[in-house]
C-alpha positions as a Python dict, from the first residue, in 0.01 Angstrom:
ca = {
    (1, 'M'): (0, 0, 0),
    (2, 'S'): (142, 335, -99),
    (3, 'A'): (-77, 604, 58),
    (4, 'A'): (-142, 483, 412),
    (5, 'S'): (-381, 720, 589),
    (6, 'G'): (-517, 544, 899),
    (7, 'L'): (-397, 279, 1142),
    (8, 'V'): (-557, 57, 1408),
    (9, 'C'): (-365, -214, 1593),
    (10, 'L'): (-571, -481, 1765),
    (11, 'N'): (-436, -798, 1926),
    (12, 'S'): (-198, -948, 1669),
    (13, 'K'): (-328, -754, 1369),
    (14, 'M'): (-255, -416, 1218),
    (15, 'Y'): (-528, -260, 1003),
    (16, 'V'): (-432, 9, 752),
    (17, 'V'): (-643, 220, 518),
    (18, 'A'): (-499, 413, 225),
    (19, 'D'): (-655, 726, 79),
    (20, 'D'): (-627, 604, -281),
    (21, 'E'): (-741, 243, -235),
    (22, 'L'): (-1073, 57, -218),
    (23, 'H'): (-938, -198, 28),
    (24, 'L'): (-831, -237, 390),
    (25, 'G'): (-482, -375, 446),
    (26, 'V'): (-446, -642, 718),
    (27, 'F'): (-97, -718, 849),
    (28, 'A'): (37, -943, 1124),
    (29, 'T'): (222, -770, 1408),
    (30, 'K'): (412, -1076, 1532),
    (31, 'D'): (568, -1206, 1210),
    (32, 'E'): (659, -1098, 858),
    (33, 'T'): (396, -1288, 662),
    (34, 'P'): (253, -1094, 367),
    (35, 'G'): (-45, -871, 432),
    (36, 'Q'): (-391, -927, 291),
    (37, 'L'): (-645, -694, 131),
    (38, 'V'): (-1010, -678, 236),
    (39, 'R'): (-1235, -503, -14),
    (40, 'V'): (-1418, -208, 138),
    (41, 'F'): (-1569, -37, -170),
    (42, 'E'): (-1681, -184, -500),
    (43, 'G'): (-1538, -77, -834),
    (44, 'V'): (-1195, -13, -986),
    (45, 'L'): (-994, 307, -958),
    (46, 'P'): (-804, 441, -1261),
    (47, 'D'): (-427, 391, -1267),
    (48, 'E'): (-362, 740, -1402),
    (49, 'K'): (-276, 967, -1106),
    (50, 'V'): (-500, 1266, -1181),
    (51, 'M'): (-809, 1055, -1251),
    (52, 'R'): (-739, 832, -950),
    (53, 'K'): (-721, 1137, -721),
    (54, 'R'): (-1049, 1266, -863),
    (55, 'E'): (-1241, 939, -818),
    (56, 'K'): (-1094, 791, -499),
    (57, 'P'): (-1310, 774, -182),
    (58, 'D'): (-1022, 939, 7),
    (59, 'V'): (-1054, 731, 323),
    (60, 'E'): (-844, 920, 576),
    (61, 'A'): (-961, 792, 915),
    (62, 'L'): (-991, 448, 1072),
    (63, 'T'): (-1104, 387, 1429),
    (64, 'L'): (-1222, 108, 1655),
    (65, 'L'): (-1584, 128, 1772),
    (66, 'P'): (-1720, -41, 2085),
    (67, 'A'): (-1991, -304, 2046),
    (68, 'F'): (-2328, -174, 1932),
    (69, 'E'): (-2640, -289, 1749),
    (70, 'G'): (-2547, -553, 1491),
    (71, 'F'): (-2179, -553, 1592),
    (72, 'A'): (-2151, -759, 1908),
    (73, 'H'): (-1770, -778, 1905),
    (74, 'R'): (-1687, -421, 1802),
    (75, 'A'): (-1623, -285, 1454),
    (76, 'L'): (-1379, -81, 1249),
    (77, 'L'): (-1512, 247, 1110),
    (78, 'A'): (-1351, 392, 797),
    (79, 'I'): (-1434, 753, 714),
    (80, 'G'): (-1380, 955, 396),
    (81, 'S'): (-1231, 1303, 424),
    (82, 'G'): (-1553, 1479, 318),
    (83, 'S'): (-1353, 1720, 101),
    (84, 'R'): (-1560, 1636, -209),
    (85, 'P'): (-1910, 1483, -254),
    (86, 'N'): (-1761, 1145, -355),
    (87, 'R'): (-1546, 1152, -39),
    (88, 'R'): (-1835, 1137, 206),
    (89, 'R'): (-1849, 759, 209),
    (90, 'G'): (-1751, 531, 492),
    (91, 'A'): (-1764, 167, 590),
    (92, 'L'): (-1825, -55, 891),
    (93, 'L'): (-1627, -378, 921),
    (94, 'A'): (-1749, -622, 1186),
    (95, 'L'): (-1495, -797, 1408),
    (96, 'D'): (-1510, -1143, 1561),
    (97, 'P'): (-1415, -1218, 1925),
    (98, 'S'): (-1045, -1239, 1828),
    (99, 'G'): (-1051, -898, 1658),
    (100, 'A'): (-1044, -1030, 1301),
    (101, 'V'): (-1264, -882, 1029),
    (102, 'T'): (-1567, -1101, 964),
    (103, 'G'): (-1879, -1095, 749),
    (104, 'A'): (-1986, -850, 482),
    (105, 'V'): (-1865, -490, 484),
    (106, 'R'): (-2141, -233, 536),
    (107, 'G'): (-2100, 72, 314),
    (108, 'L'): (-2208, 406, 457),
    (109, 'D'): (-2323, 744, 334),
    (110, 'L'): (-2181, 985, 592),
    (111, 'S'): (-2331, 1299, 441),
    (112, 'A'): (-2548, 1351, 751),
    (113, 'M'): (-2228, 1406, 953),
    (114, 'L'): (-1991, 1556, 698),
    (115, 'V'): (-2207, 1800, 500),
    (116, 'P'): (-2298, 2017, 805),
    (117, 'L'): (-1926, 2071, 870),
    (118, 'A'): (-1918, 2306, 571),
    (119, 'D'): (-2088, 2559, 799),
    (120, 'A'): (-1779, 2559, 1022),
    (121, 'F'): (-1492, 2508, 778),
    (122, 'A'): (-1406, 2661, 442),
    (123, 'E'): (-1276, 2318, 338),
    (124, 'V'): (-1388, 2004, 519),
    (125, 'N'): (-1100, 1759, 554),
    (126, 'V'): (-1149, 1489, 819),
    (127, 'E'): (-821, 1306, 883),
    (128, 'G'): (-868, 1120, 1211),
    (129, 'A'): (-1134, 972, 1438),
    (130, 'V'): (-1137, 843, 1795),
    (131, 'V'): (-1394, 721, 2045),
    (132, 'V'): (-1356, 869, 2392),
    (133, 'N'): (-1608, 768, 2658),
    (134, 'D'): (-1951, 837, 2505),
    (135, 'E'): (-1827, 1057, 2219),
    (136, 'L'): (-1706, 1017, 1861),
    (137, 'R'): (-1443, 1279, 1787),
    (138, 'L'): (-1328, 1372, 1437),
    (139, 'F'): (-1006, 1558, 1358),
    (140, 'Q'): (-1027, 1835, 1097),
    (141, 'R'): (-704, 1910, 911),
    (142, 'G'): (-614, 2261, 801),
    (143, 'N'): (-379, 2382, 525),
    (144, 'K'): (-181, 2695, 435),
    (145, 'Q'): (-487, 2884, 312),
    (146, 'H'): (-726, 2766, 585),
    (147, 'T'): (-506, 2695, 885),
    (148, 'E'): (-768, 2588, 1138),
    (149, 'N'): (-724, 2245, 1295),
    (150, 'A'): (-1012, 2125, 1507),
    (151, 'I'): (-1156, 1839, 1709),
    (152, 'I'): (-1525, 1786, 1632),
    (153, 'R'): (-1730, 1611, 1901),
    (154, 'Y'): (-2052, 1411, 1858),
    (155, 'P'): (-2257, 1205, 2104),
    (156, 'L'): (-2165, 845, 2027),
    (157, 'A'): (-2530, 733, 2046),
    (158, 'A'): (-2627, 987, 1778),
    (159, 'A'): (-2335, 878, 1561),
    (160, 'F'): (-2451, 516, 1592),
    (161, 'D'): (-2793, 628, 1466),
    (162, 'V'): (-2626, 760, 1150),
    (163, 'L'): (-2410, 450, 1107),
    (164, 'T'): (-2704, 211, 1142),
    (165, 'G'): (-2929, 414, 908),
    (166, 'R'): (-3178, 512, 1176),
    (167, 'R'): (-3096, 875, 1112),
    (168, 'S'): (-3047, 1056, 781),
    (169, 'D'): (-3107, 1418, 884),
    (170, 'A'): (-2813, 1644, 966),
    (171, 'L'): (-2610, 1552, 1273),
    (172, 'R'): (-2443, 1865, 1402),
    (173, 'P'): (-2148, 1859, 1643),
    (174, 'M'): (-2185, 1922, 2014),
    (175, 'T'): (-1868, 2131, 2010),
    (176, 'I'): (-1580, 2221, 1780),
    (177, 'D'): (-1246, 2300, 1947),
    (178, 'S'): (-977, 2473, 1741),
    (179, 'F'): (-600, 2423, 1776),
    (180, 'D'): (-285, 2603, 1666),
    (181, 'L'): (-5, 2347, 1633),
    (182, 'G'): (264, 2589, 1518),
    (183, 'H'): (452, 2625, 1188),
    (184, 'V'): (755, 2479, 1011),
    (185, 'D'): (925, 2717, 765),
    (186, 'G'): (603, 2917, 742),
    (187, 'V'): (384, 2610, 678),
    (188, 'P'): (128, 2522, 949),
    (189, 'L'): (140, 2187, 1121),
    (190, 'C'): (-199, 2021, 1069),
    (191, 'F'): (-366, 1710, 1207),
    (192, 'T'): (-328, 1389, 1002),
    (193, 'D'): (-454, 1121, 1243),
    (194, 'A'): (-526, 1045, 1608),
    (195, 'T'): (-568, 761, 1853),
    (196, 'A'): (-710, 752, 2205),
    (197, 'L'): (-536, 639, 2523),
    (198, 'P'): (-729, 454, 2797),
    (199, 'G'): (-774, 765, 3011),
    (200, 'G'): (-920, 968, 2725),
    (201, 'D'): (-609, 1162, 2620),
    (202, 'M'): (-563, 1172, 2243),
    (203, 'V'): (-230, 1120, 2066),
    (204, 'F'): (-216, 1286, 1725),
    (205, 'S'): (15, 1310, 1427),
    (206, 'A'): (56, 1629, 1227),
    (207, 'V'): (247, 1736, 919),
    (208, 'A'): (336, 2067, 759),
    (209, 'E'): (241, 2013, 394),
    (210, 'D'): (306, 2300, 157),
    (211, 'T'): (-38, 2316, -7),
    (212, 'D'): (-319, 2571, -10),
    (213, 'D'): (-615, 2331, -18),
    (214, 'A'): (-753, 1993, 83),
    (215, 'F'): (-722, 1841, -265),
    (216, 'N'): (-370, 1900, -401),
    (217, 'D'): (-55, 1749, -253),
    (218, 'G'): (250, 1950, -158),
    (219, 'A'): (598, 1902, -19),
    (220, 'C'): (607, 1786, 342),
    (221, 'V'): (846, 2020, 525),
    (222, 'G'): (787, 1898, 880),
    (223, 'A'): (606, 1652, 1105),
    (224, 'A'): (513, 1625, 1470),
    (225, 'I'): (343, 1413, 1732),
    (226, 'G'): (144, 1555, 2021),
    (227, 'I'): (-121, 1497, 2282),
    (228, 'V'): (-454, 1666, 2346),
    (229, 'G'): (-581, 1588, 2694),
    (230, 'N'): (-927, 1452, 2766),
    (231, 'D'): (-1000, 1801, 2897),
    (232, 'G'): (-949, 1940, 2545),
    (233, 'R'): (-620, 2117, 2621),
    (234, 'L'): (-313, 2082, 2403),
    (235, 'R'): (-48, 1919, 2625),
    (236, 'F'): (247, 1925, 2387),
    (237, 'V'): (364, 1912, 2026),
    (238, 'R'): (702, 1751, 1948),
    (239, 'R'): (868, 1797, 1612),
    (240, 'L'): (1020, 1493, 1442),
    (241, 'D'): (1379, 1510, 1328),
    (242, 'R'): (1278, 1430, 972),
    (243, 'P'): (969, 1534, 770),
    (244, 'Y'): (805, 1192, 749),
    (245, 'K'): (453, 1237, 612),
    (246, 'I'): (281, 1042, 890),
    (247, 'E'): (-89, 993, 823),
    (248, 'G'): (-176, 704, 1056),
    (249, 'I'): (-81, 656, 1422),
    (250, 'H'): (-127, 402, 1702),
    (251, 'A'): (-15, 454, 2063),
    (252, 'E'): (10, 244, 2379),
    (253, 'L'): (91, 383, 2721),
    (254, 'D'): (333, 192, 2945),
    (255, 'G'): (382, 391, 3264),
    (256, 'N'): (546, 716, 3157),
    (257, 'R'): (645, 573, 2820),
    (258, 'L'): (441, 615, 2504),
    (259, 'D'): (504, 344, 2243),
    (260, 'L'): (408, 454, 1892),
    (261, 'L'): (357, 299, 1550),
    (262, 'A'): (306, 526, 1250),
    (263, 'V'): (243, 477, 878),
    (264, 'T'): (322, 722, 600),
    (265, 'D'): (181, 846, 270),
    (266, 'A'): (450, 874, 5),
    (267, 'D'): (225, 1063, -243),
    (268, 'D'): (369, 827, -505),
    (269, 'P'): (191, 506, -610),
    (270, 'D'): (528, 345, -687),
    (271, 'V'): (659, 395, -331),
    (272, 'A'): (532, 170, -54),
    (273, 'A'): (408, 329, 267),
    (274, 'A'): (656, 302, 552),
    (275, 'L'): (596, 176, 906),
    (276, 'Y'): (788, 348, 1184),
    (277, 'S'): (809, 291, 1557),
    (278, 'A'): (905, 537, 1827),
    (279, 'T'): (904, 581, 2203),
    (280, 'I'): (836, 906, 2386),
    (281, 'A'): (873, 974, 2756),
    (282, 'I'): (576, 1174, 2884),
}
């Protein structure tokens, strides 16, 4: 996979979505056996780069949901960025008791959640999602022209109503909290993914991509990892030594040590996404 954009690690499996694919990648965490692809969306994307970018579902977020109606052993939720009408799709993938994907994938129209965000943002660009307590929280990514990063909060029960089709009218956020993550060489650092820790703190990745909108790619001039507390306050932002374009992150807390896995988007279909590990003392 070349454009990894979301990451969830569960038991002995690592699940990866890519923003220019119609499949979920499934990789083992304990050995080096080849990964497998699970189809998420029907169809075939063009090979030509410009047409592929135009038609792709642009899945940018992947998160683990607790058990709910029809999904007794939890589920993975994949979410499109919402930056174009064809990017408002999502998918639910049921898990079995071991955490493996099972059964048919349920495709979703997430317009009820994503369209109302245009009232708050000049360009909607959802890049991460986490579940904290009884809330679903989405991470809005800014850019050079529209620099606002934000965490968008919904009641989890209302989000489940959208995901199960019980609700099709607009679901508006409870709150939207904005964040300034700083700049690298004049380019703003902007959210690219997030994951939740057991206490409700949220670990995020961010990159400084030299682009003025949510559609076109640009050079990545910097990257960072940080934490937003469960209280909604930015605890810290730490620059990486190199400008890896991290777009998917997983974190586990071990005492005062934060163990991280991160996947990258190379913006080149001929270059495989990279997997990095890191440890941060917090």
